[in-house]
Short mmCIF file of C-alpha atoms in Angstrom, two decimals:
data_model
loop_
_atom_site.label_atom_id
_atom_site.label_comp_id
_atom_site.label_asym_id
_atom_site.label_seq_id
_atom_site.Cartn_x
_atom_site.Cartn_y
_atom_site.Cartn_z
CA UNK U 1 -21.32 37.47 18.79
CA UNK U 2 -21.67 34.05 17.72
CA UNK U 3 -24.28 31.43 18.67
CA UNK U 4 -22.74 28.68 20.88
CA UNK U 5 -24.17 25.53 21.71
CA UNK U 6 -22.11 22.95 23.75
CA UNK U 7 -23.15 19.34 23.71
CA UNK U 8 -21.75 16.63 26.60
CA UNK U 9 -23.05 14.21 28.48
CA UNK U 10 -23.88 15.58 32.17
CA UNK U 11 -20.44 15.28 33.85
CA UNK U 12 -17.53 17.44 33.86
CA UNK U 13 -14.91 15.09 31.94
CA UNK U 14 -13.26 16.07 28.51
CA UNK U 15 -16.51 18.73 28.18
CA UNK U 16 -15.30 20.65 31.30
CA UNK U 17 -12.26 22.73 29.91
CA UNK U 18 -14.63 23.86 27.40
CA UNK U 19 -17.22 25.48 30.24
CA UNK U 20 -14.36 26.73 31.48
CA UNK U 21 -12.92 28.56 28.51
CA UNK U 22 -17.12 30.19 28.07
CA UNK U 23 -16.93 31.04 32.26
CA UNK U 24 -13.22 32.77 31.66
CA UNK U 25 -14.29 34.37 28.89
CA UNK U 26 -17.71 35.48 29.97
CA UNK U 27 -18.92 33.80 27.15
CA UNK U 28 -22.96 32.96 27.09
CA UNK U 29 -24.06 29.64 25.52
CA UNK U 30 -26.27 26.91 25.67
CA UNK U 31 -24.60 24.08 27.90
CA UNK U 32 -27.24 21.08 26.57
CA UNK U 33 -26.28 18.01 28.98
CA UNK U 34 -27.38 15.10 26.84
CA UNK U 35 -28.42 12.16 29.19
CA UNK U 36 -27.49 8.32 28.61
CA UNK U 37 -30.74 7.66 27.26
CA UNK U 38 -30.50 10.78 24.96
CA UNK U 39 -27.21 9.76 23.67
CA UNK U 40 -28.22 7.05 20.91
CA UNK U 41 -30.76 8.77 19.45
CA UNK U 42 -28.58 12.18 19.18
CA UNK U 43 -25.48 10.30 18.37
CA UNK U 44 -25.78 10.13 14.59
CA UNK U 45 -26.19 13.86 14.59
CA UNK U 46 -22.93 14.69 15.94
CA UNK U 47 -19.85 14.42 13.10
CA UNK U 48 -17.78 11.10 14.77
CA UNK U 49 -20.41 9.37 16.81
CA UNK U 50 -19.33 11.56 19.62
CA UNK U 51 -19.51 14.28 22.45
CA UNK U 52 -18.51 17.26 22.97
CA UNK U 53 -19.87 19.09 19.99
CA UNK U 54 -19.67 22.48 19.85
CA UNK U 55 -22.44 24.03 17.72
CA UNK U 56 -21.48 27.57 16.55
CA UNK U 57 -23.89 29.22 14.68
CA UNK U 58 -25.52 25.82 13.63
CA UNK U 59 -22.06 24.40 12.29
CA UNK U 60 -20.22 21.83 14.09
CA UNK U 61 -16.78 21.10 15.80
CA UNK U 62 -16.20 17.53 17.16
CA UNK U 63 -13.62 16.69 19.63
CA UNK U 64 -12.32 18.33 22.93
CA UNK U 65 -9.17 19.78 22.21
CA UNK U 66 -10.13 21.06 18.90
CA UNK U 67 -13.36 22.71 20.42
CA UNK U 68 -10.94 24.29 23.52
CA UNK U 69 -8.19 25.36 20.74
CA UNK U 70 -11.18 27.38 18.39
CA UNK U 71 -12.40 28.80 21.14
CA UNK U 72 -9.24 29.56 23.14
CA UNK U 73 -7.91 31.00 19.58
CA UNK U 74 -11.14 33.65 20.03
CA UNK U 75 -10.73 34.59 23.68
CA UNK U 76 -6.95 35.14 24.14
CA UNK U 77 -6.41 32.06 26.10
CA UNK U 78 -3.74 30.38 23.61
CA UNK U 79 -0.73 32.18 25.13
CA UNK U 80 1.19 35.59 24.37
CA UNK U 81 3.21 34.65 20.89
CA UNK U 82 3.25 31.50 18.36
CA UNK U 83 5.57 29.91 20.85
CA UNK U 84 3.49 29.49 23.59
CA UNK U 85 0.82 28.77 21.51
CA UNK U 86 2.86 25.61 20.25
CA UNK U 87 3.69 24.95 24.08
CA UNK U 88 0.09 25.08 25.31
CA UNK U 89 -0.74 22.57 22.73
CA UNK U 90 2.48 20.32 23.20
CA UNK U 91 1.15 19.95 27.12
CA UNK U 92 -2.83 19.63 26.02
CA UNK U 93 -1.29 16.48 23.76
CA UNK U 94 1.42 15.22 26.80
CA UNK U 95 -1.71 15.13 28.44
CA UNK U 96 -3.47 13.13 26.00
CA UNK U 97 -0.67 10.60 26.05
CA UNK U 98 -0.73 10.57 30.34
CA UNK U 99 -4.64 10.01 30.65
CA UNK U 100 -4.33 6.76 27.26
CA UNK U 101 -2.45 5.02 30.28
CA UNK U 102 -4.01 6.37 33.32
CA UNK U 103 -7.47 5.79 32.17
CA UNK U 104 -6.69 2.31 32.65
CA UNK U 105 -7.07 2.44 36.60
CA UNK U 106 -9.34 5.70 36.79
CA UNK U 107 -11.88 3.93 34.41
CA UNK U 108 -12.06 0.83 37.27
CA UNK U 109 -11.88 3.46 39.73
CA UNK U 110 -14.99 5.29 38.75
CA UNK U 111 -16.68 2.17 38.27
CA UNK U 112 -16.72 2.10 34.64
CA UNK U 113 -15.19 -0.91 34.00
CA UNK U 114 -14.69 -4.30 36.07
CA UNK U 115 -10.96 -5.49 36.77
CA UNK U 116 -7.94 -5.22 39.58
CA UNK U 117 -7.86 -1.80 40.32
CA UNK U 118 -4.73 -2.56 42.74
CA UNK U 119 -2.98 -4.32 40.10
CA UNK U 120 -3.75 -1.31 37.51
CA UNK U 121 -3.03 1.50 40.05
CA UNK U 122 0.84 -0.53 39.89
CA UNK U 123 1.17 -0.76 36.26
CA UNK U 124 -0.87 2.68 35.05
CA UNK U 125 -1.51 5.01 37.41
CA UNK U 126 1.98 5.63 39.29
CA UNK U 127 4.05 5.44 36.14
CA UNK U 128 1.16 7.46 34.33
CA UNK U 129 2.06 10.12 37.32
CA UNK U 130 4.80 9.86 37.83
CA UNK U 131 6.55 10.64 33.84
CA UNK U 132 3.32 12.94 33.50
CA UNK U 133 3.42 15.44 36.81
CA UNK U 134 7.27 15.99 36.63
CA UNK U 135 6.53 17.74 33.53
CA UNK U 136 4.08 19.85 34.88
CA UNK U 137 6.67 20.89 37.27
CA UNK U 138 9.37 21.81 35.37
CA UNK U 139 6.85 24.10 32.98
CA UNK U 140 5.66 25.76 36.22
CA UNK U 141 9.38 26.78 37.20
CA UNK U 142 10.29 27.61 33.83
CA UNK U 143 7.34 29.57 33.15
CA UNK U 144 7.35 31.30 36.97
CA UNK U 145 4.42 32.84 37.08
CA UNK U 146 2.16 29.90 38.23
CA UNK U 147 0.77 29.00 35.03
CA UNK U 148 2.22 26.57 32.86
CA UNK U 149 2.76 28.76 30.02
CA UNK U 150 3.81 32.13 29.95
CA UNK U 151 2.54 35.11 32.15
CA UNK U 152 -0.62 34.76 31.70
CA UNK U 153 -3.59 31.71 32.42
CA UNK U 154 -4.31 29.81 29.46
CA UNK U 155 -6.43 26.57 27.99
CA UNK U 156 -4.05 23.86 29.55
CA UNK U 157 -4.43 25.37 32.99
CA UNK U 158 -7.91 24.67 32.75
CA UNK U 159 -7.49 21.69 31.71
CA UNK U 160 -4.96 20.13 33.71
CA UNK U 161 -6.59 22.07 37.04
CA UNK U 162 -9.49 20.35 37.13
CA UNK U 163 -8.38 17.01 36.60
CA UNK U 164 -5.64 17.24 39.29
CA UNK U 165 -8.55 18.85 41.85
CA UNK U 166 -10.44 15.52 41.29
CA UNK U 167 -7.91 13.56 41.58
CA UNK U 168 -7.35 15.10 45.06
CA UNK U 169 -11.10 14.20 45.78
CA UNK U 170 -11.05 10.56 44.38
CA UNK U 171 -7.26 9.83 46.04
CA UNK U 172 -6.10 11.74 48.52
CA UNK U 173 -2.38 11.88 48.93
CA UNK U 174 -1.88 10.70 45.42
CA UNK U 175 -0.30 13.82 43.92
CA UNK U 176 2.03 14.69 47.57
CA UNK U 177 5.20 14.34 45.73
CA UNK U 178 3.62 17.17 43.08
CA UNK U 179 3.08 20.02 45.64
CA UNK U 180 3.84 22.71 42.51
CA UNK U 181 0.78 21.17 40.37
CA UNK U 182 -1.34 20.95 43.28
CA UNK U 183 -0.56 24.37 44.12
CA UNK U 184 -1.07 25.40 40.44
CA UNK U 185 -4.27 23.56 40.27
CA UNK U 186 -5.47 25.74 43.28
CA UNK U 187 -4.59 28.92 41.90
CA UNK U 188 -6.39 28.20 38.95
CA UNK U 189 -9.27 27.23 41.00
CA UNK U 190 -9.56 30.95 42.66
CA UNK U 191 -9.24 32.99 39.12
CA UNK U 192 -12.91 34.79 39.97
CA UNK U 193 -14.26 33.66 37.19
CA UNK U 194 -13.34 30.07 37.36
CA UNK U 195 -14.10 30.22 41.30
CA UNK U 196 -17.81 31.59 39.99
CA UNK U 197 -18.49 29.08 37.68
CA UNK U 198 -17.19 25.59 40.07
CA UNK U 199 -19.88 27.38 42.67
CA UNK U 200 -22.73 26.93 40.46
CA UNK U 201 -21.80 24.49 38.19
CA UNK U 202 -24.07 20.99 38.14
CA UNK U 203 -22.34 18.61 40.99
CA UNK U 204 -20.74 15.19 39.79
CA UNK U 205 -18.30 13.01 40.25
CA UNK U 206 -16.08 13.44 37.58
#
């Protein structure tokens, strides 16, 4: 079994679907939570400037997706064929494209940036929603087994579960007109494993 060593900042974020993919899987590794006044003396060891790194067997994969695909590829959570492969990716990358324009009011939500969070909640978050979660819905009836892809849980359900379950936290009501994603992100939320693993995971806000 390989050595694994995840390094994030101490948040759940774009590091999250990778501790998910190690609870699934049963999956032992180091889950290093580099703190704020870690982060510029550890950030010229990591390949772009940038967390997550995943650190398997003292080599290193940058980026989220590419970390969640590697180890995704190695635990059977990729989907049953090449197809839904492709599919779980296509979604992983929709969902890139939905959180470049939603960001925009969750960022002045969360307090990380200053601006007119009514204003940006117009002009980013409902259209980001609202092109992004019909999507969602229509690969949850095509793939009728709710998951998004196939028969079976994979990556993207991790992924897109636990941002929708703090989006119900942060605003409530938001996703009503979605009552298939919120459902999905609920089932995904009771898989044992994944139930295990929110129970004793570090608490924050996002």
């Amino acid at each position: 079994m390989p050595s694994y060593k995840l390094y994030y900042f101490p948040a759940r974020a774009v590091g999250e679907v990778v501790r998910q993919i190690f609870a699934y899987s049963g999956v032992e590794y180091e889950d290093n939570r580099v703190t704020h006044e870690e982060w510029a003396a550890f950030k010229s060891k990591t390949p772009f400037g940038q967390m997550p790194v995943l650190e398997v067997d003292g080599k290193q994969i940058p980026q989220s997706f590419a970390i969640a695909r590697f180890l995704a590829s190695q635990h059977g959570l990729t989907g049953a064929c090449a197809f839904e492969a492709a599919w779980v990716d296509a979604l992983a990358d929709q969902y890139k494209d939905y959180m470049n324009e939603f960001r925009n009011y969750w960022y002045l939500l969360m307090g990380y940036r200053q601006g007119d969070k009514d204003a940006a909640f117009e002009t980013s978050a409902k259209p980001a929603r609202d092109s992004f979660y019909p999507i969602l819905t229509k690969a949850l009836k095509d793939a009728g087994s709710g998951f998004l892809v196939g028969k079976a849980v994979t990556w993207v359900d991790f992924l897109v579960a636990d941002h929708v379950a703090t989006v119900q936290v942060e605003l409530p009501g938001f996703l009503d007109a979605y009552p298939e994603v919120v459902a999905h992100a609920a089932k995904v939320r009771e898989l044992p494993a994944i139930k295990a693993w929110i129970e004793k995971r570090p608490v924050t806000r996002g």
